[in-house]
Amino acid sequence: MNIIVTGGAGFIGSNFVFHMLKAHPDYRIICLDKLTYAGNLSTLEPVMDNPNFRFVKADICDKEAVDKLFAEEKPDIVVNFAAESHVDRSIENPQVFLETNILGTSVLMDASRKYGVKRYHQVSTDEVYGDLPLDRPDMFFTESTPIHTSSPYSSSKAGADLLVLAYYRTYGLPVTISRCSNNYGPYHFPEKLIPLMIIRALHDESLPVYGDGLNVRDWLYVEDHCKAIDLIIHEGKIGEVYNVGGHNEMANIDIVKLILKELGKSEDLITYVTDRKGHDRRYAIDPTKIHNELGWLPETKFADGIVKTIKWYLDNEAWWQPIVSGEYQNYYEKMYGDK
Ligand SMILES: NC(=O)c1ccc[n+]([C@@H]2O[C@H](COP(=O)([O-])OP(=O)(O)OC[C@H]3O[C@@H](n4cnc5c(N)ncnc54)[C@H](O)[C@@H]3O)[C@@H](O)[C@H]2O)c1
């Protein structure tokens, strides 16, 4: 089985590459990644010499490069993680989100049609559903919750989802979509909440918390997300959307306090800053469908996962220090520039 994984040098994509090589030692995994600021090739160093793994630096919007790779590899499955993924950046510069997240998706699907891919899987997000009120803990996102986006990021992801479903209906492309809640775990880029707070707390720097800190997110350990996608691409029903989440709702401020407690640091480091524009209040996934149809359940409880994650950042300063200093962006040139 040949699987093209786009965005495999990013947070979830790299965890997925590791998971697939381990869970399916007979599969060939081809990672296509542009190595934007969010892609870090050193993350994939442990598998670079694996004969079942290939890395290709390319942009999913580049039709020629994508066509060439599909012609060479004749993939059975395509899993698209490649995206601009940071909400704050989408507020500053929406255009690149539309290019990568929507146009890039169409380029991948056109190639998937041309080369007869058996499954195109789109990695989407619960943010396409907008937000839920804080005072309605009984409300959750199901797969039939209307799309109602808040940010340029979530709008671009929703646009891509609609396009994926249109390719299914119009061309019969065998697609599936997963919409997952917030992930955390190893290799999470230090601009995102959990790694940002861990690293700043380690340096005794102030911890910026948006607004009142009460915004609620539904956190899932990244490995559980990877296992869900593995199940969907093998057993999920074509044309279907699957929500993925673990009923782990936490207010941002409680996560920050928990990190400080684990690291033995004072809550005085917390600084409340002006809220993000259009900041969603609460996300909460109802994962009943993937549980009932595919038997998926999250395995890592938040209390264990967050301790594991903090320990990972403590043990892997060599991974995040070059990111904080910006040095990681020279890594590709240094290691592979002349190859
Ligand atoms: N992080 C989360 O909590 C979360 C939750 C639900 C869904 N998602 C979705 O999962 C996917 C992966 O998220 P992540 O957090 O790992 O993102 P990330 O920002 O860590 O990684 C994105 C990767 O895509 C690559 N990329 C960006 N533009 C590209 C392009 N034009 N061509 C090729 N590669 C490109 C980057 O180099 C990077 O390696 C995204 O589609 C995101 O929308 C993320």
Tab-separated table of C-alpha atoms in Angstrom, residues 30-312:
chain	number	residue	atom	x	y	z
A	30	ILE	CA	5.515	9.268	1.053
A	31	CYS	CA	5.520	12.636	2.758
A	32	LEU	CA	4.920	15.707	0.622
A	33	ASP	CA	5.548	18.949	2.479
A	34	LYS	CA	6.436	22.503	1.462
A	35	LEU	CA	8.327	23.082	4.722
A	36	THR	CA	6.674	26.371	5.550
A	37	TYR	CA	7.583	27.964	8.899
A	38	ALA	CA	5.390	25.210	10.486
A	39	GLY	CA	7.186	22.315	8.818
A	40	ASN	CA	10.304	21.014	10.495
A	41	LEU	CA	12.248	18.352	8.654
A	42	SER	CA	14.354	17.480	11.686
A	43	THR	CA	11.168	16.033	13.206
A	44	LEU	CA	11.243	13.324	10.515
A	45	GLU	CA	14.948	12.562	10.975
A	46	PRO	CA	14.267	9.264	12.828
A	47	VAL	CA	12.519	7.833	9.728
A	48	MET	CA	14.543	9.457	6.920
A	49	ASP	CA	16.555	6.257	6.368
A	50	ASN	CA	13.574	3.927	6.609
A	51	PRO	CA	13.292	2.228	3.162
A	52	ASN	CA	9.490	2.477	3.443
A	53	PHE	CA	9.618	6.254	3.783
A	54	ARG	CA	10.248	9.012	1.270
A	55	PHE	CA	10.253	12.768	1.811
A	56	VAL	CA	9.509	15.175	-1.028
A	57	LYS	CA	9.674	18.933	-0.608
A	58	ALA	CA	6.838	20.427	-2.671
A	59	ASP	CA	3.844	22.722	-2.502
A	60	ILE	CA	0.406	21.065	-2.739
A	61	CYS	CA	-0.646	24.033	-4.915
A	62	ASP	CA	2.051	23.158	-7.468
A	63	LYS	CA	0.155	21.076	-10.048
A	64	GLU	CA	3.251	19.903	-11.884
A	65	ALA	CA	5.086	18.760	-8.762
A	66	VAL	CA	1.995	16.999	-7.426
A	67	ASP	CA	1.321	15.296	-10.774
A	68	LYS	CA	4.949	14.122	-11.006
A	69	LEU	CA	4.821	12.613	-7.523
A	70	PHE	CA	1.508	10.843	-8.172
A	71	ALA	CA	2.861	9.500	-11.482
A	72	GLU	CA	5.960	8.145	-9.722
A	73	GLU	CA	4.289	6.710	-6.650
A	74	LYS	CA	0.808	5.694	-7.866
A	75	PRO	CA	-0.620	6.148	-4.361
A	76	ASP	CA	-3.480	3.988	-3.118
A	77	ILE	CA	-4.412	6.511	-0.449
A	78	VAL	CA	-3.845	10.253	0.043
A	79	VAL	CA	-4.142	11.830	3.489
A	80	ASN	CA	-4.107	15.621	3.368
A	81	PHE	CA	-2.788	17.300	6.512
A	82	ALA	CA	-1.046	20.139	4.635
A	83	ALA	CA	-2.559	23.427	5.679
A	84	GLU	CA	-1.957	26.827	7.062
A	85	SER	CA	-3.225	26.076	10.545
A	86	HIS	CA	-2.785	29.035	12.881
A	87	VAL	CA	-5.914	31.146	13.464
A	88	ASP	CA	-3.942	34.249	14.517
A	89	ARG	CA	-1.914	34.156	11.304
A	90	SER	CA	-5.131	33.815	9.263
A	91	ILE	CA	-6.418	37.013	10.832
A	92	GLU	CA	-3.214	38.806	9.769
A	93	ASN	CA	-2.998	37.306	6.257
A	94	PRO	CA	-5.999	35.310	5.012
A	95	GLN	CA	-4.854	34.826	1.403
A	96	VAL	CA	-2.278	32.089	1.904
A	97	PHE	CA	-4.938	30.159	3.857
A	98	LEU	CA	-7.244	30.220	0.846
A	99	GLU	CA	-4.428	29.178	-1.483
A	100	THR	CA	-3.087	26.235	0.498
A	101	ASN	CA	-6.231	25.089	2.260
A	102	ILE	CA	-8.671	25.361	-0.648
A	103	LEU	CA	-6.733	25.482	-3.926
A	104	GLY	CA	-4.120	23.005	-2.656
A	105	THR	CA	-6.906	20.589	-1.756
A	106	SER	CA	-8.337	20.825	-5.283
A	107	VAL	CA	-4.905	20.160	-6.828
A	108	LEU	CA	-4.522	17.016	-4.684
A	109	MET	CA	-8.019	15.816	-5.540
A	110	ASP	CA	-7.497	16.396	-9.283
A	111	ALA	CA	-4.347	14.265	-9.128
A	112	SER	CA	-6.226	11.673	-7.046
A	113	ARG	CA	-8.873	11.437	-9.761
A	114	LYS	CA	-6.340	11.234	-12.548
A	115	TYR	CA	-4.337	8.444	-10.900
A	116	GLY	CA	-7.314	6.461	-9.580
A	117	VAL	CA	-6.576	6.894	-5.871
A	118	LYS	CA	-8.739	4.507	-3.828
A	119	ARG	CA	-9.183	6.880	-0.911
A	120	TYR	CA	-8.676	10.627	-0.517
A	121	HIS	CA	-8.851	11.619	3.131
A	122	GLN	CA	-9.198	15.255	4.186
A	123	VAL	CA	-8.019	16.164	7.678
A	124	SER	CA	-10.397	18.883	8.818
A	125	THR	CA	-11.275	20.557	12.073
A	126	ASP	CA	-14.150	21.075	14.509
A	127	GLU	CA	-13.649	24.817	13.936
A	128	VAL	CA	-15.801	24.547	10.784
A	129	TYR	CA	-18.831	24.331	13.111
A	130	GLY	CA	-18.140	27.729	14.722
A	131	ASP	CA	-18.558	27.860	18.488
A	132	LEU	CA	-20.974	26.837	21.231
A	133	PRO	CA	-22.196	28.939	24.158
A	134	LEU	CA	-20.358	28.460	27.471
A	135	ASP	CA	-23.647	28.103	29.379
A	136	ARG	CA	-24.944	25.148	27.319
A	137	PRO	CA	-22.738	22.210	28.374
A	138	ASP	CA	-25.397	19.914	26.913
A	139	MET	CA	-24.620	21.073	23.342
A	140	PHE	CA	-22.052	19.312	21.139
A	141	PHE	CA	-21.004	19.374	17.480
A	142	THR	CA	-22.326	16.425	15.492
A	143	GLU	CA	-21.574	15.741	11.836
A	144	SER	CA	-24.875	17.402	10.915
A	145	THR	CA	-24.220	20.628	12.841
A	146	PRO	CA	-24.337	23.422	10.217
A	147	ILE	CA	-21.034	24.880	9.014
A	148	HIS	CA	-20.750	28.298	10.674
A	149	THR	CA	-17.187	29.574	10.651
A	150	SER	CA	-15.601	32.455	12.570
A	151	SER	CA	-12.052	32.968	11.279
A	152	PRO	CA	-10.387	33.020	7.849
A	153	TYR	CA	-8.676	29.763	8.943
A	154	SER	CA	-11.904	27.908	9.722
A	155	SER	CA	-13.578	29.368	6.626
A	156	SER	CA	-10.777	28.058	4.430
A	157	LYS	CA	-11.040	24.608	6.053
A	158	ALA	CA	-14.828	24.645	5.586
A	159	GLY	CA	-14.389	25.673	1.935
A	160	ALA	CA	-12.072	22.717	1.446
A	161	ASP	CA	-14.545	20.328	3.119
A	162	LEU	CA	-17.343	21.453	0.803
A	163	LEU	CA	-15.077	20.984	-2.194
A	164	VAL	CA	-14.144	17.471	-1.027
A	165	LEU	CA	-17.826	16.522	-0.742
A	166	ALA	CA	-18.466	18.089	-4.168
A	167	TYR	CA	-15.699	15.934	-5.728
A	168	TYR	CA	-17.402	12.886	-4.215
A	169	ARG	CA	-20.795	13.797	-5.608
A	170	THR	CA	-19.666	15.212	-8.956
A	171	TYR	CA	-16.802	12.908	-9.884
A	172	GLY	CA	-17.330	9.961	-7.532
A	173	LEU	CA	-13.902	10.527	-5.914
A	174	PRO	CA	-13.765	8.126	-2.939
A	175	VAL	CA	-13.373	10.619	-0.102
A	176	THR	CA	-13.645	10.727	3.668
A	177	ILE	CA	-13.325	13.710	6.019
A	178	SER	CA	-12.394	13.801	9.703
A	179	ARG	CA	-13.173	16.840	11.851
A	180	CYS	CA	-11.083	16.741	14.980
A	181	SER	CA	-10.931	18.846	18.105
A	182	ASN	CA	-7.725	20.506	19.407
A	183	ASN	CA	-4.725	18.176	19.499
A	184	TYR	CA	-1.797	18.229	21.903
A	185	GLY	CA	1.329	16.125	22.286
A	186	PRO	CA	4.923	15.837	20.988
A	187	TYR	CA	6.209	17.998	18.094
A	188	HIS	CA	3.545	20.681	18.563
A	189	PHE	CA	4.848	23.962	17.130
A	190	PRO	CA	5.702	26.389	19.940
A	191	GLU	CA	3.318	29.114	18.750
A	192	LYS	CA	0.303	27.028	19.868
A	193	LEU	CA	-1.150	27.310	23.378
A	194	ILE	CA	0.226	24.254	25.219
A	195	PRO	CA	3.860	24.233	23.955
A	196	LEU	CA	3.993	28.042	24.094
A	197	MET	CA	3.003	28.045	27.750
A	198	ILE	CA	5.353	25.179	28.663
A	199	ILE	CA	8.358	26.840	27.032
A	200	ARG	CA	7.634	30.336	28.356
A	201	ALA	CA	7.029	28.983	31.861
A	202	LEU	CA	10.343	27.112	31.729
A	203	HIS	CA	12.040	30.452	30.996
A	204	ASP	CA	10.021	32.264	33.710
A	205	GLU	CA	8.499	34.475	31.002
A	206	SER	CA	4.980	35.920	31.228
A	207	LEU	CA	2.200	33.634	29.939
A	208	PRO	CA	-0.144	35.622	27.677
A	209	VAL	CA	-3.763	34.453	28.046
A	210	TYR	CA	-6.415	35.830	25.682
A	211	GLY	CA	-9.407	37.717	27.179
A	212	ASP	CA	-10.762	36.147	30.369
A	213	GLY	CA	-9.124	32.778	29.648
A	214	LEU	CA	-12.480	31.026	29.874
A	215	ASN	CA	-12.582	29.882	26.230
A	216	VAL	CA	-13.108	26.139	26.211
A	217	ARG	CA	-11.419	23.678	23.868
A	218	ASP	CA	-11.902	19.915	23.592
A	219	TRP	CA	-8.377	18.420	23.809
A	220	LEU	CA	-7.296	15.149	22.225
A	221	TYR	CA	-3.902	13.468	22.516
A	222	VAL	CA	-2.386	13.496	19.013
A	223	GLU	CA	-1.807	9.727	18.913
A	224	ASP	CA	-5.550	9.140	19.386
A	225	HIS	CA	-6.241	11.391	16.390
A	226	CYS	CA	-3.710	9.451	14.274
A	227	LYS	CA	-5.360	6.154	15.233
A	228	ALA	CA	-8.774	7.573	14.280
A	229	ILE	CA	-7.516	8.557	10.808
A	230	ASP	CA	-5.878	5.141	10.371
A	231	LEU	CA	-9.278	3.549	11.105
A	232	ILE	CA	-11.207	5.904	8.823
A	233	ILE	CA	-8.960	5.382	5.783
A	234	HIS	CA	-9.300	1.609	6.156
A	235	GLU	CA	-12.854	1.150	7.394
A	236	GLY	CA	-14.643	4.503	7.091
A	237	LYS	CA	-17.555	4.776	4.684
A	238	ILE	CA	-16.830	6.649	1.462
A	239	GLY	CA	-18.470	10.092	1.259
A	240	GLU	CA	-18.805	10.358	5.050
A	241	VAL	CA	-17.642	12.899	7.630
A	242	TYR	CA	-16.407	11.652	11.034
A	243	ASN	CA	-16.074	13.872	14.095
A	244	VAL	CA	-13.094	12.999	16.304
A	245	GLY	CA	-12.904	14.171	19.913
A	246	GLY	CA	-12.500	12.827	23.386
A	247	HIS	CA	-14.901	14.762	25.672
A	248	ASN	CA	-11.940	16.517	27.262
A	249	GLU	CA	-13.207	20.045	27.600
A	250	MET	CA	-10.889	22.459	29.369
A	251	ALA	CA	-10.839	26.249	29.744
A	252	ASN	CA	-7.578	27.774	28.467
A	253	ILE	CA	-6.830	29.307	31.859
A	254	ASP	CA	-7.151	25.926	33.602
A	255	ILE	CA	-4.651	24.394	31.182
A	256	VAL	CA	-2.208	27.222	31.824
A	257	LYS	CA	-2.589	26.803	35.601
A	258	LEU	CA	-2.103	23.040	35.293
A	259	ILE	CA	1.126	23.518	33.307
A	260	LEU	CA	2.422	25.982	35.928
A	261	LYS	CA	1.585	23.522	38.703
A	262	GLU	CA	3.340	20.626	36.938
A	263	LEU	CA	6.434	22.780	36.379
A	264	GLY	CA	6.374	24.165	39.939
A	265	LYS	CA	6.007	27.761	38.676
A	266	SER	CA	3.960	30.642	40.090
A	267	GLU	CA	0.578	31.730	38.684
A	268	ASP	CA	1.978	35.272	38.847
A	269	LEU	CA	3.443	34.567	35.394
A	270	ILE	CA	-0.089	34.709	33.902
A	271	THR	CA	-0.828	37.943	31.991
A	272	TYR	CA	-4.251	38.539	30.475
A	273	VAL	CA	-4.000	40.139	27.022
A	274	THR	CA	-6.563	41.660	24.608
A	275	ASP	CA	-8.796	38.911	23.249
A	276	ARG	CA	-8.316	37.440	19.763
A	277	LYS	CA	-10.706	38.971	17.194
A	278	GLY	CA	-13.805	36.769	16.740
A	279	HIS	CA	-12.501	34.367	19.416
A	280	ASP	CA	-14.682	31.238	19.561
A	281	ARG	CA	-16.012	30.519	23.054
A	282	ARG	CA	-16.395	26.769	23.214
A	283	TYR	CA	-15.756	23.750	21.015
A	284	ALA	CA	-17.089	20.337	21.983
A	285	ILE	CA	-17.242	17.280	19.743
A	286	ASP	CA	-19.794	14.492	19.840
A	287	PRO	CA	-17.756	11.450	18.667
A	288	THR	CA	-20.683	8.987	18.778
A	289	LYS	CA	-20.572	8.212	15.041
A	290	ILE	CA	-16.915	7.148	14.875
A	291	HIS	CA	-17.375	5.190	18.096
A	292	ASN	CA	-20.498	3.347	16.923
A	293	GLU	CA	-19.405	2.738	13.313
A	294	LEU	CA	-15.666	2.139	13.697
A	295	GLY	CA	-15.242	1.335	17.398
A	296	TRP	CA	-12.846	4.254	17.979
A	297	LEU	CA	-12.357	5.571	21.489
A	298	PRO	CA	-9.579	7.842	22.771
A	299	GLU	CA	-7.024	5.933	24.831
A	300	THR	CA	-5.144	8.748	26.571
A	301	LYS	CA	-6.866	10.671	29.366
A	302	PHE	CA	-6.049	14.389	29.489
A	303	ALA	CA	-4.531	14.111	32.974
A	304	ASP	CA	-1.993	11.551	31.669
A	305	GLY	CA	-1.497	13.105	28.241
A	306	ILE	CA	-0.627	16.552	29.544
A	307	VAL	CA	1.972	15.150	31.959
A	308	LYS	CA	3.458	13.062	29.104
A	309	THR	CA	3.512	16.152	26.886
A	310	ILE	CA	5.203	18.372	29.473
A	311	LYS	CA	7.806	15.652	30.044
A	312	TRP	CA	8.367	15.396	26.290
